[in-house]
Amino acid sequence: MVDSPAGRHAAAIACCLLAAVLALTLAACGSDSGDSGGSGSSGEGGAVPDGPIVIGAAVAESGDFAPYDEGPLRAVRAAISDVNAAGGVDGHRLELVVSDTTSDPAKGGESALDVISKGAKIVVLTCDFDNSSAAAQTAASKGVIAVSTCGGSDRFNPDVLGPLVFSMATRGVAEGENMAQWAYERMGWRRGFLVRDTNIAYAQDLCGGMDATFTRLGGEIAGQATFKGGDQRFTAQISDVRKADPDFVFVCAGAGEGTPFMKQLRAAGIDTPILAGAAFDGTYWQNAVPGLSDVYFATYGSLLGDDPRPAVNRFFADLERRDGKKSVTSFDLTGYALVEAFKRGVEKAGSVDGEALSRAYESFRDERLITGPQTFTASEHISGLRPMAIMEVQGGRLQFVELYPER
């Protein structure tokens, strides 16, 4: 998921995920078995050692952030199973070890060391920059590549975390750019209003992308308001929206933080369309605002079986078939894509060396993954603008609109 302070709203979705937690949680540092196999293959970083290639996940299996990491981790397991069923990576089976960060950012480094001590050649990071940076820095200090499933902050780039850290997310700025372009070109809107949670990095990136792109296209940001996640009264912000009379309100926040604002905005009689980022993916938050309408957000894919990409529909159907559980958000796609990218990276590099893998990742140009075209460069370790699923909520029901931009 996005970089959001999940502790303030994970409880809202924890109930619907409890069964998945019980079914999927491994003991800390536990291992998904993969038998030894495969011979060493040479590459610029040295041969891949005999035996399985270990993927280590330093993610939250307990605590406030667990509901956000469970889905992508579930998809990591599914991808590993699929890769192994198809013969592995250059003949090597994949094996997963997991260390529970307990949703404590300070424990991220310890969890990264834990999985590296078990042989991990890649560290899977939690779905958030603030909660994963310690694990990322620790992995990089040991020469091990580290990749977040769905942390959307622009800080997942070499100038902040170094050359060995990546994210499978679409960066927050690009999400904002995407929604700005969609609002201006598809909907014909010319006046926007930004509402931003000042507590999280992702929200700043999201609103920044919207502001810069919408004004560049010729639109006007008629006003801005801020709040801090956890605030429950939005009288001043709603008054500012009313005065500005915009064509749309763009909410840069996590669902838990942004939903109270939406509820009070509608209760105040303001029916202005609301736009948001991928943090609002899924249906778990919508009961908090019964009958909600005219809300639009961009995310990785549709959970409803109506995504125009058959591979996405098959993915969600296959996940449900494996364990009987429906996905709660489309962020699961990023966990599967992480393993797809790792497999291709190892095959390109002929190595599991961190620097060699980083160079292989940086050679990706519109690499076709389950999440869509993936490009990394020496300066960009998180995806920029790419097609995302535009979803809308009308009458309290979620529905797919279109893939945007088309390419």
Tab-separated table of C-alpha atoms in Angstrom:
chain	number	residue	atom	x	y	z
A	1	MET	CA	0.000	0.000	0.000
A	2	VAL	CA	0.857	3.442	0.167
A	3	ASP	CA	2.965	5.228	2.667
A	4	SER	CA	0.333	5.949	5.272
A	5	PRO	CA	0.376	5.785	9.063
A	6	ALA	CA	-1.629	2.620	9.085
A	7	GLY	CA	-1.752	2.409	12.819
A	8	ARG	CA	-4.548	4.950	12.889
A	9	HIS	CA	-6.817	2.981	10.606
A	10	ALA	CA	-5.683	-0.612	10.371
A	11	ALA	CA	-8.309	-1.529	12.941
A	12	ALA	CA	-10.979	-0.588	10.439
A	13	ILE	CA	-9.973	-3.403	8.153
A	14	ALA	CA	-8.412	-5.853	10.561
A	15	CYS	CA	-11.678	-7.692	11.171
A	16	CYS	CA	-12.220	-8.506	7.525
A	17	LEU	CA	-8.658	-9.745	7.239
A	18	LEU	CA	-8.466	-11.794	10.436
A	19	ALA	CA	-9.109	-15.081	8.712
A	20	ALA	CA	-6.396	-14.308	6.166
A	21	VAL	CA	-3.994	-13.395	8.940
A	22	LEU	CA	-4.573	-16.694	10.709
A	23	ALA	CA	-4.213	-18.669	7.522
A	24	LEU	CA	-1.192	-16.885	6.136
A	25	THR	CA	0.962	-15.794	9.059
A	26	LEU	CA	4.185	-17.719	9.482
A	27	ALA	CA	6.169	-17.849	12.651
A	28	ALA	CA	8.705	-15.026	12.686
A	29	CYS	CA	11.653	-16.027	10.560
A	30	GLY	CA	9.751	-19.128	9.455
A	31	SER	CA	10.432	-20.653	6.095
A	32	ASP	CA	8.307	-21.642	3.100
A	33	SER	CA	10.100	-24.796	2.067
A	34	GLY	CA	11.871	-25.168	-1.215
A	35	ASP	CA	14.042	-28.176	-1.833
A	36	SER	CA	17.598	-27.769	-3.031
A	37	GLY	CA	18.054	-27.848	-6.725
A	38	GLY	CA	19.807	-26.213	-9.602
A	39	SER	CA	23.402	-25.742	-10.443
A	40	GLY	CA	25.400	-22.552	-10.186
A	41	SER	CA	25.077	-20.147	-13.120
A	42	SER	CA	27.730	-17.593	-13.911
A	43	GLY	CA	27.196	-13.864	-14.215
A	44	GLU	CA	28.879	-10.501	-13.717
A	45	GLY	CA	28.401	-10.689	-9.943
A	46	GLY	CA	29.551	-14.287	-9.639
A	47	ALA	CA	27.758	-17.603	-9.887
A	48	VAL	CA	24.401	-18.250	-8.263
A	49	PRO	CA	25.243	-20.702	-5.453
A	50	ASP	CA	23.881	-24.220	-5.614
A	51	GLY	CA	20.573	-24.823	-3.894
A	52	PRO	CA	17.491	-22.652	-3.504
A	53	ILE	CA	17.530	-18.876	-3.800
A	54	VAL	CA	16.163	-17.356	-0.616
A	55	ILE	CA	13.750	-14.426	-0.614
A	56	GLY	CA	13.552	-12.758	2.797
A	57	ALA	CA	10.582	-10.645	3.868
A	58	ALA	CA	11.073	-8.065	6.633
A	59	VAL	CA	7.409	-7.124	6.916
A	60	ALA	CA	4.643	-6.741	9.488
A	61	GLU	CA	2.893	-9.977	10.374
A	62	SER	CA	1.521	-8.445	13.568
A	63	GLY	CA	0.654	-4.993	14.842
A	64	ASP	CA	-1.106	-2.074	13.209
A	65	PHE	CA	0.545	-2.380	9.803
A	66	ALA	CA	-0.033	-6.121	9.355
A	67	PRO	CA	-3.267	-5.728	7.333
A	68	TYR	CA	-1.333	-3.767	4.716
A	69	ASP	CA	1.508	-6.254	4.331
A	70	GLU	CA	-0.606	-9.424	4.420
A	71	GLY	CA	-2.012	-9.152	0.901
A	72	PRO	CA	1.272	-8.451	-0.898
A	73	LEU	CA	3.033	-11.150	1.163
A	74	ARG	CA	0.287	-13.593	0.230
A	75	ALA	CA	0.973	-12.750	-3.416
A	76	VAL	CA	4.730	-13.201	-2.916
A	77	ARG	CA	4.021	-16.743	-1.745
A	78	ALA	CA	1.763	-17.375	-4.731
A	79	ALA	CA	4.410	-16.108	-7.157
A	80	ILE	CA	7.101	-18.273	-5.555
A	81	SER	CA	4.840	-21.300	-5.925
A	82	ASP	CA	4.221	-20.486	-9.594
A	83	VAL	CA	7.911	-19.916	-10.340
A	84	ASN	CA	8.883	-23.183	-8.671
A	85	ALA	CA	6.155	-25.078	-10.524
A	86	ALA	CA	7.612	-23.761	-13.786
A	87	GLY	CA	11.141	-24.936	-12.957
A	88	GLY	CA	12.447	-22.138	-10.754
A	89	VAL	CA	14.957	-19.440	-11.667
A	90	ASP	CA	17.624	-20.881	-13.947
A	91	GLY	CA	16.913	-24.223	-12.304
A	92	HIS	CA	17.025	-22.894	-8.741
A	93	ARG	CA	13.954	-23.151	-6.559
A	94	LEU	CA	12.842	-20.106	-4.601
A	95	GLU	CA	12.407	-20.258	-0.833
A	96	LEU	CA	10.783	-17.676	1.441
A	97	VAL	CA	11.799	-16.717	4.974
A	98	VAL	CA	9.873	-14.092	6.937
A	99	SER	CA	10.789	-11.945	9.922
A	100	ASP	CA	7.991	-10.037	11.642
A	101	THR	CA	8.742	-6.356	12.200
A	102	THR	CA	5.682	-6.210	14.512
A	103	SER	CA	4.827	-2.934	12.741
A	104	ASP	CA	7.673	-1.239	14.601
A	105	PRO	CA	9.879	0.778	12.200
A	106	ALA	CA	12.756	0.520	14.669
A	107	LYS	CA	12.718	-3.277	14.318
A	108	GLY	CA	13.043	-3.176	10.547
A	109	GLY	CA	16.826	-3.363	10.606
A	110	GLU	CA	16.748	-6.303	12.996
A	111	SER	CA	14.272	-8.137	10.755
A	112	ALA	CA	16.420	-7.485	7.695
A	113	LEU	CA	19.462	-8.941	9.461
A	114	ASP	CA	17.313	-11.883	10.523
A	115	VAL	CA	16.381	-12.916	6.987
A	116	ILE	CA	19.851	-12.164	5.626
A	117	SER	CA	21.260	-14.529	8.250
A	118	LYS	CA	18.937	-17.174	6.769
A	119	GLY	CA	20.498	-16.659	3.333
A	120	ALA	CA	18.179	-14.040	1.812
A	121	LYS	CA	19.443	-12.580	-1.475
A	122	ILE	CA	16.640	-10.006	-1.600
A	123	VAL	CA	14.804	-8.345	1.281
A	124	VAL	CA	11.105	-7.682	0.720
A	125	LEU	CA	10.203	-4.404	2.411
A	126	THR	CA	6.949	-3.346	3.995
A	127	CYS	CA	4.392	-1.311	2.032
A	128	ASP	CA	5.499	2.079	3.348
A	129	PHE	CA	8.621	4.230	3.231
A	130	ASP	CA	8.600	5.382	6.838
A	131	ASN	CA	8.095	1.834	8.113
A	132	SER	CA	10.669	0.216	5.825
A	133	SER	CA	13.605	2.601	5.565
A	134	ALA	CA	15.548	1.017	8.454
A	135	ALA	CA	15.230	-2.431	6.888
A	136	ALA	CA	16.200	-1.020	3.487
A	137	GLN	CA	19.317	0.679	4.813
A	138	THR	CA	20.362	-2.407	6.749
A	139	ALA	CA	19.963	-4.691	3.742
A	140	ALA	CA	21.894	-2.284	1.533
A	141	SER	CA	24.702	-2.088	4.085
A	142	LYS	CA	25.074	-5.863	3.695
A	143	GLY	CA	25.118	-5.651	-0.097
A	144	VAL	CA	21.636	-7.174	-0.445
A	145	ILE	CA	19.018	-5.701	-2.752
A	146	ALA	CA	15.838	-4.539	-0.973
A	147	VAL	CA	12.462	-3.982	-2.648
A	148	SER	CA	9.219	-2.613	-1.225
A	149	THR	CA	5.997	-4.161	-2.416
A	150	CYS	CA	3.889	-1.016	-2.576
A	151	GLY	CA	5.570	1.850	-0.734
A	152	GLY	CA	4.658	4.825	-2.922
A	153	SER	CA	7.004	7.545	-1.687
A	154	ASP	CA	9.401	9.202	-4.121
A	155	ARG	CA	12.052	8.621	-1.460
A	156	PHE	CA	12.494	5.086	-2.799
A	157	ASN	CA	15.255	6.378	-5.025
A	158	PRO	CA	19.070	6.120	-5.049
A	159	ASP	CA	19.639	9.675	-3.836
A	160	VAL	CA	17.900	8.785	-0.556
A	161	LEU	CA	18.430	5.067	0.080
A	162	GLY	CA	21.229	4.193	-2.306
A	163	PRO	CA	21.481	1.992	-5.402
A	164	LEU	CA	20.239	-1.274	-3.887
A	165	VAL	CA	16.717	-0.182	-2.866
A	166	PHE	CA	13.639	-0.263	-5.134
A	167	SER	CA	9.845	-0.215	-4.923
A	168	MET	CA	7.283	-1.985	-7.105
A	169	ALA	CA	4.774	0.824	-6.486
A	170	THR	CA	3.802	3.671	-8.735
A	171	ARG	CA	5.358	6.704	-7.085
A	172	GLY	CA	3.039	9.116	-5.334
A	173	VAL	CA	3.931	12.037	-7.596
A	174	ALA	CA	2.999	9.934	-10.642
A	175	GLU	CA	-0.337	8.991	-9.061
A	176	GLY	CA	-1.033	12.696	-8.622
A	177	GLU	CA	0.051	13.399	-12.199
A	178	ASN	CA	-2.230	10.631	-13.458
A	179	MET	CA	-5.291	11.910	-11.615
A	180	ALA	CA	-4.578	15.504	-12.675
A	181	GLN	CA	-4.418	14.488	-16.312
A	182	TRP	CA	-7.573	12.373	-16.002
A	183	ALA	CA	-9.488	15.182	-14.262
A	184	TYR	CA	-8.456	17.764	-16.858
A	185	GLU	CA	-8.645	15.719	-20.058
A	186	ARG	CA	-11.342	13.137	-19.356
A	187	MET	CA	-13.665	15.027	-17.029
A	188	GLY	CA	-13.078	18.570	-18.291
A	189	TRP	CA	-12.554	19.952	-14.805
A	190	ARG	CA	-10.625	23.204	-14.485
A	191	ARG	CA	-10.682	24.106	-10.771
A	192	GLY	CA	-9.316	21.798	-8.105
A	193	PHE	CA	-8.932	21.945	-4.334
A	194	LEU	CA	-6.238	19.999	-2.441
A	195	VAL	CA	-6.678	18.517	1.043
A	196	ARG	CA	-3.479	17.007	2.446
A	197	ASP	CA	-2.476	14.981	5.502
A	198	THR	CA	0.785	16.570	6.642
A	199	ASN	CA	1.896	13.506	8.608
A	200	ILE	CA	2.942	11.244	5.751
A	201	ALA	CA	5.456	11.494	2.921
A	202	TYR	CA	3.153	9.836	0.384
A	203	ALA	CA	0.495	12.536	0.808
A	204	GLN	CA	2.988	15.304	0.067
A	205	ASP	CA	4.129	13.513	-3.094
A	206	LEU	CA	0.553	12.849	-4.216
A	207	CYS	CA	-0.618	16.450	-3.856
A	208	GLY	CA	2.638	17.712	-5.355
A	209	GLY	CA	2.068	15.682	-8.508
A	210	MET	CA	-1.521	16.890	-8.822
A	211	ASP	CA	-0.631	20.555	-8.250
A	212	ALA	CA	2.238	20.680	-10.749
A	213	THR	CA	0.492	18.738	-13.514
A	214	PHE	CA	-2.975	20.274	-13.228
A	215	THR	CA	-1.597	23.814	-13.391
A	216	ARG	CA	0.753	22.895	-16.243
A	217	LEU	CA	-2.239	21.652	-18.237
A	218	GLY	CA	-4.024	24.965	-17.687
A	219	GLY	CA	-6.121	24.171	-14.631
A	220	GLU	CA	-6.270	26.168	-11.419
A	221	ILE	CA	-5.758	24.978	-7.862
A	222	ALA	CA	-8.427	27.157	-6.256
A	223	GLY	CA	-7.356	26.405	-2.703
A	224	GLN	CA	-5.558	24.066	-0.340
A	225	ALA	CA	-6.148	22.821	3.195
A	226	THR	CA	-4.200	20.555	5.500
A	227	PHE	CA	-4.861	18.325	8.488
A	228	LYS	CA	-2.979	15.828	10.613
A	229	GLY	CA	-3.878	12.158	10.460
A	230	GLY	CA	-6.109	11.354	13.390
A	231	ASP	CA	-7.961	14.683	13.292
A	232	GLN	CA	-11.716	14.212	13.595
A	233	ARG	CA	-13.022	17.751	13.024
A	234	PHE	CA	-12.763	19.381	9.598
A	235	THR	CA	-14.909	22.486	9.975
A	236	ALA	CA	-12.235	24.892	8.729
A	237	GLN	CA	-11.221	22.725	5.777
A	238	ILE	CA	-14.840	22.265	4.690
A	239	SER	CA	-15.440	26.007	4.948
A	240	ASP	CA	-12.447	26.579	2.671
A	241	VAL	CA	-13.815	24.109	0.124
A	242	ARG	CA	-17.207	25.807	0.152
A	243	LYS	CA	-15.645	29.232	-0.455
A	244	ALA	CA	-13.460	27.968	-3.319
A	245	ASP	CA	-16.350	26.181	-5.091
A	246	PRO	CA	-14.007	23.840	-7.044
A	247	ASP	CA	-14.861	21.270	-9.698
A	248	PHE	CA	-13.249	18.572	-7.557
A	249	VAL	CA	-11.521	17.986	-4.223
A	250	PHE	CA	-8.330	15.916	-4.240
A	251	VAL	CA	-7.742	14.112	-0.935
A	252	CYS	CA	-4.086	13.270	-0.311
A	253	ALA	CA	-4.245	10.865	2.615
A	254	GLY	CA	-4.722	7.267	3.603
A	255	ALA	CA	-8.265	5.911	3.629
A	256	GLY	CA	-8.468	5.891	7.413
A	257	GLU	CA	-7.369	9.517	7.660
A	258	GLY	CA	-9.305	10.762	4.640
A	259	THR	CA	-12.630	9.012	5.207
A	260	PRO	CA	-13.713	11.198	8.175
A	261	PHE	CA	-13.121	14.270	6.017
A	262	MET	CA	-15.202	12.814	3.180
A	263	LYS	CA	-18.018	11.938	5.572
A	264	GLN	CA	-18.150	15.439	7.036
A	265	LEU	CA	-17.861	17.065	3.601
A	266	ARG	CA	-20.922	15.170	2.384
A	267	ALA	CA	-22.781	15.790	5.658
A	268	ALA	CA	-22.203	19.509	5.089
A	269	GLY	CA	-24.132	19.221	1.827
A	270	ILE	CA	-21.121	19.543	-0.465
A	271	ASP	CA	-21.465	17.057	-3.334
A	272	THR	CA	-18.339	18.117	-5.223
A	273	PRO	CA	-16.577	15.106	-6.813
A	274	ILE	CA	-13.748	13.715	-4.692
A	275	LEU	CA	-10.510	12.346	-6.157
A	276	ALA	CA	-7.932	10.304	-4.271
A	277	GLY	CA	-4.892	8.094	-4.712
A	278	ALA	CA	-4.399	4.355	-4.452
A	279	ALA	CA	-4.611	4.570	-0.662
A	280	PHE	CA	-8.386	4.388	-1.140
A	281	ASP	CA	-8.256	1.101	-3.019
A	282	GLY	CA	-10.668	-1.617	-1.951
A	283	THR	CA	-14.099	-1.580	-0.337
A	284	TYR	CA	-13.259	-1.958	3.351
A	285	TRP	CA	-13.526	1.781	4.160
A	286	GLN	CA	-16.718	2.677	2.301
A	287	ASN	CA	-19.187	1.571	4.963
A	288	ALA	CA	-17.953	4.503	7.039
A	289	VAL	CA	-19.772	6.805	4.585
A	290	PRO	CA	-23.062	5.064	3.639
A	291	GLY	CA	-24.294	5.814	0.137
A	292	LEU	CA	-21.101	7.639	-0.824
A	293	SER	CA	-21.008	8.810	-4.448
A	294	ASP	CA	-18.789	10.679	-6.883
A	295	VAL	CA	-15.488	9.428	-5.497
A	296	TYR	CA	-12.714	8.453	-7.926
A	297	PHE	CA	-9.270	6.986	-7.333
A	298	ALA	CA	-6.477	5.354	-9.319
A	299	THR	CA	-4.992	2.011	-8.320
A	300	TYR	CA	-3.167	-1.045	-9.668
A	301	GLY	CA	-6.141	-3.018	-10.924
A	302	SER	CA	-9.787	-3.869	-10.435
A	303	LEU	CA	-10.690	-6.485	-7.831
A	304	LEU	CA	-14.099	-6.985	-9.404
A	305	GLY	CA	-13.213	-9.323	-12.271
A	306	ASP	CA	-13.793	-6.584	-14.856
A	307	ASP	CA	-10.247	-5.356	-15.387
A	308	PRO	CA	-9.545	-5.136	-19.145
A	309	ARG	CA	-6.309	-7.064	-18.570
A	310	PRO	CA	-7.150	-10.784	-18.448
A	311	ALA	CA	-3.975	-11.528	-16.469
A	312	VAL	CA	-5.179	-9.292	-13.628
A	313	ASN	CA	-8.567	-11.006	-13.453
A	314	ARG	CA	-6.887	-14.422	-13.475
A	315	PHE	CA	-4.529	-13.304	-10.723
A	316	PHE	CA	-7.285	-12.431	-8.270
A	317	ALA	CA	-9.304	-15.521	-9.175
A	318	ASP	CA	-6.249	-17.745	-8.688
A	319	LEU	CA	-5.429	-16.183	-5.319
A	320	GLU	CA	-8.954	-16.834	-4.093
A	321	ARG	CA	-8.828	-20.380	-5.434
A	322	ARG	CA	-5.634	-21.081	-3.492
A	323	ASP	CA	-6.961	-20.278	-0.033
A	324	GLY	CA	-10.612	-19.297	-0.373
A	325	LYS	CA	-9.937	-15.674	0.553
A	326	LYS	CA	-10.834	-12.645	-1.529
A	327	SER	CA	-8.245	-9.911	-1.915
A	328	VAL	CA	-9.102	-6.732	-0.040
A	329	THR	CA	-7.050	-4.367	-2.221
A	330	SER	CA	-5.264	-4.635	-5.549
A	331	PHE	CA	-1.940	-3.964	-3.812
A	332	ASP	CA	-1.552	-7.753	-3.847
A	333	LEU	CA	-0.443	-7.316	-7.459
A	334	THR	CA	2.748	-5.594	-6.316
A	335	GLY	CA	3.809	-8.616	-4.262
A	336	TYR	CA	3.484	-10.881	-7.282
A	337	ALA	CA	5.290	-8.350	-9.486
A	338	LEU	CA	8.141	-8.196	-6.976
A	339	VAL	CA	8.882	-11.889	-7.507
A	340	GLU	CA	8.453	-11.568	-11.280
A	341	ALA	CA	11.003	-8.746	-11.295
A	342	PHE	CA	13.428	-10.653	-9.057
A	343	LYS	CA	13.285	-13.702	-11.326
A	344	ARG	CA	14.034	-11.610	-14.400
A	345	GLY	CA	16.721	-9.682	-12.574
A	346	VAL	CA	18.555	-12.866	-11.576
A	347	GLU	CA	18.238	-14.212	-15.114
A	348	LYS	CA	19.592	-10.977	-16.599
A	349	ALA	CA	22.451	-10.701	-14.097
A	350	GLY	CA	23.239	-14.413	-13.888
A	351	SER	CA	23.873	-13.586	-10.254
A	352	VAL	CA	22.280	-12.871	-6.882
A	353	ASP	CA	24.894	-10.256	-5.996
A	354	GLY	CA	23.196	-7.031	-4.912
A	355	GLU	CA	25.095	-4.691	-7.220
A	356	ALA	CA	24.638	-6.997	-10.204
A	357	LEU	CA	20.908	-7.266	-9.497
A	358	SER	CA	20.625	-3.491	-9.170
A	359	ARG	CA	22.188	-3.039	-12.609
A	360	ALA	CA	19.827	-5.656	-14.028
A	361	TYR	CA	16.806	-3.893	-12.542
A	362	GLU	CA	18.040	-0.566	-13.887
A	363	SER	CA	17.978	-2.077	-17.382
A	364	PHE	CA	14.201	-2.676	-17.226
A	365	ARG	CA	12.405	-0.744	-19.958
A	366	ASP	CA	8.631	-1.300	-19.988
A	367	GLU	CA	9.239	-4.779	-18.598
A	368	ARG	CA	5.862	-6.523	-18.685
A	369	LEU	CA	4.808	-7.449	-15.156
A	370	ILE	CA	1.414	-8.187	-13.627
A	371	THR	CA	1.257	-4.515	-12.530
A	372	GLY	CA	1.897	-3.260	-16.059
A	373	PRO	CA	4.988	-1.888	-17.816
A	374	GLN	CA	7.895	-1.499	-15.376
A	375	THR	CA	10.838	0.808	-16.023
A	376	PHE	CA	13.764	1.404	-13.687
A	377	THR	CA	16.819	3.547	-14.402
A	378	ALA	CA	19.999	4.489	-12.564
A	379	SER	CA	18.158	7.456	-11.031
A	380	GLU	CA	14.579	6.116	-10.817
A	381	HIS	CA	13.988	3.073	-8.604
A	382	ILE	CA	10.201	3.435	-8.422
A	383	SER	CA	7.805	3.540	-11.359
A	384	GLY	CA	6.682	6.803	-12.878
A	385	LEU	CA	3.503	7.396	-14.836
A	386	ARG	CA	1.962	4.167	-16.155
A	387	PRO	CA	-1.580	2.923	-16.798
A	388	MET	CA	-3.627	2.572	-13.622
A	389	ALA	CA	-7.193	1.452	-13.020
A	390	ILE	CA	-9.544	4.377	-12.438
A	391	MET	CA	-12.219	3.234	-9.993
A	392	GLU	CA	-15.325	5.061	-8.833
A	393	VAL	CA	-17.706	4.795	-5.905
A	394	GLN	CA	-21.344	5.505	-6.729
A	395	GLY	CA	-24.174	4.864	-4.304
A	396	GLY	CA	-21.747	3.074	-2.026
A	397	ARG	CA	-20.734	0.616	-4.756
A	398	LEU	CA	-17.246	0.314	-6.233
A	399	GLN	CA	-16.923	-0.004	-9.998
A	400	PHE	CA	-14.242	0.091	-12.680
A	401	VAL	CA	-14.110	3.083	-15.031
A	402	GLU	CA	-11.081	2.696	-17.304
A	403	LEU	CA	-7.344	2.190	-17.557
A	404	TYR	CA	-5.610	5.540	-17.714
A	405	PRO	CA	-3.456	6.671	-19.370
A	406	GLU	CA	-3.839	4.308	-22.282
A	407	ARG	CA	-0.570	2.950	-23.650
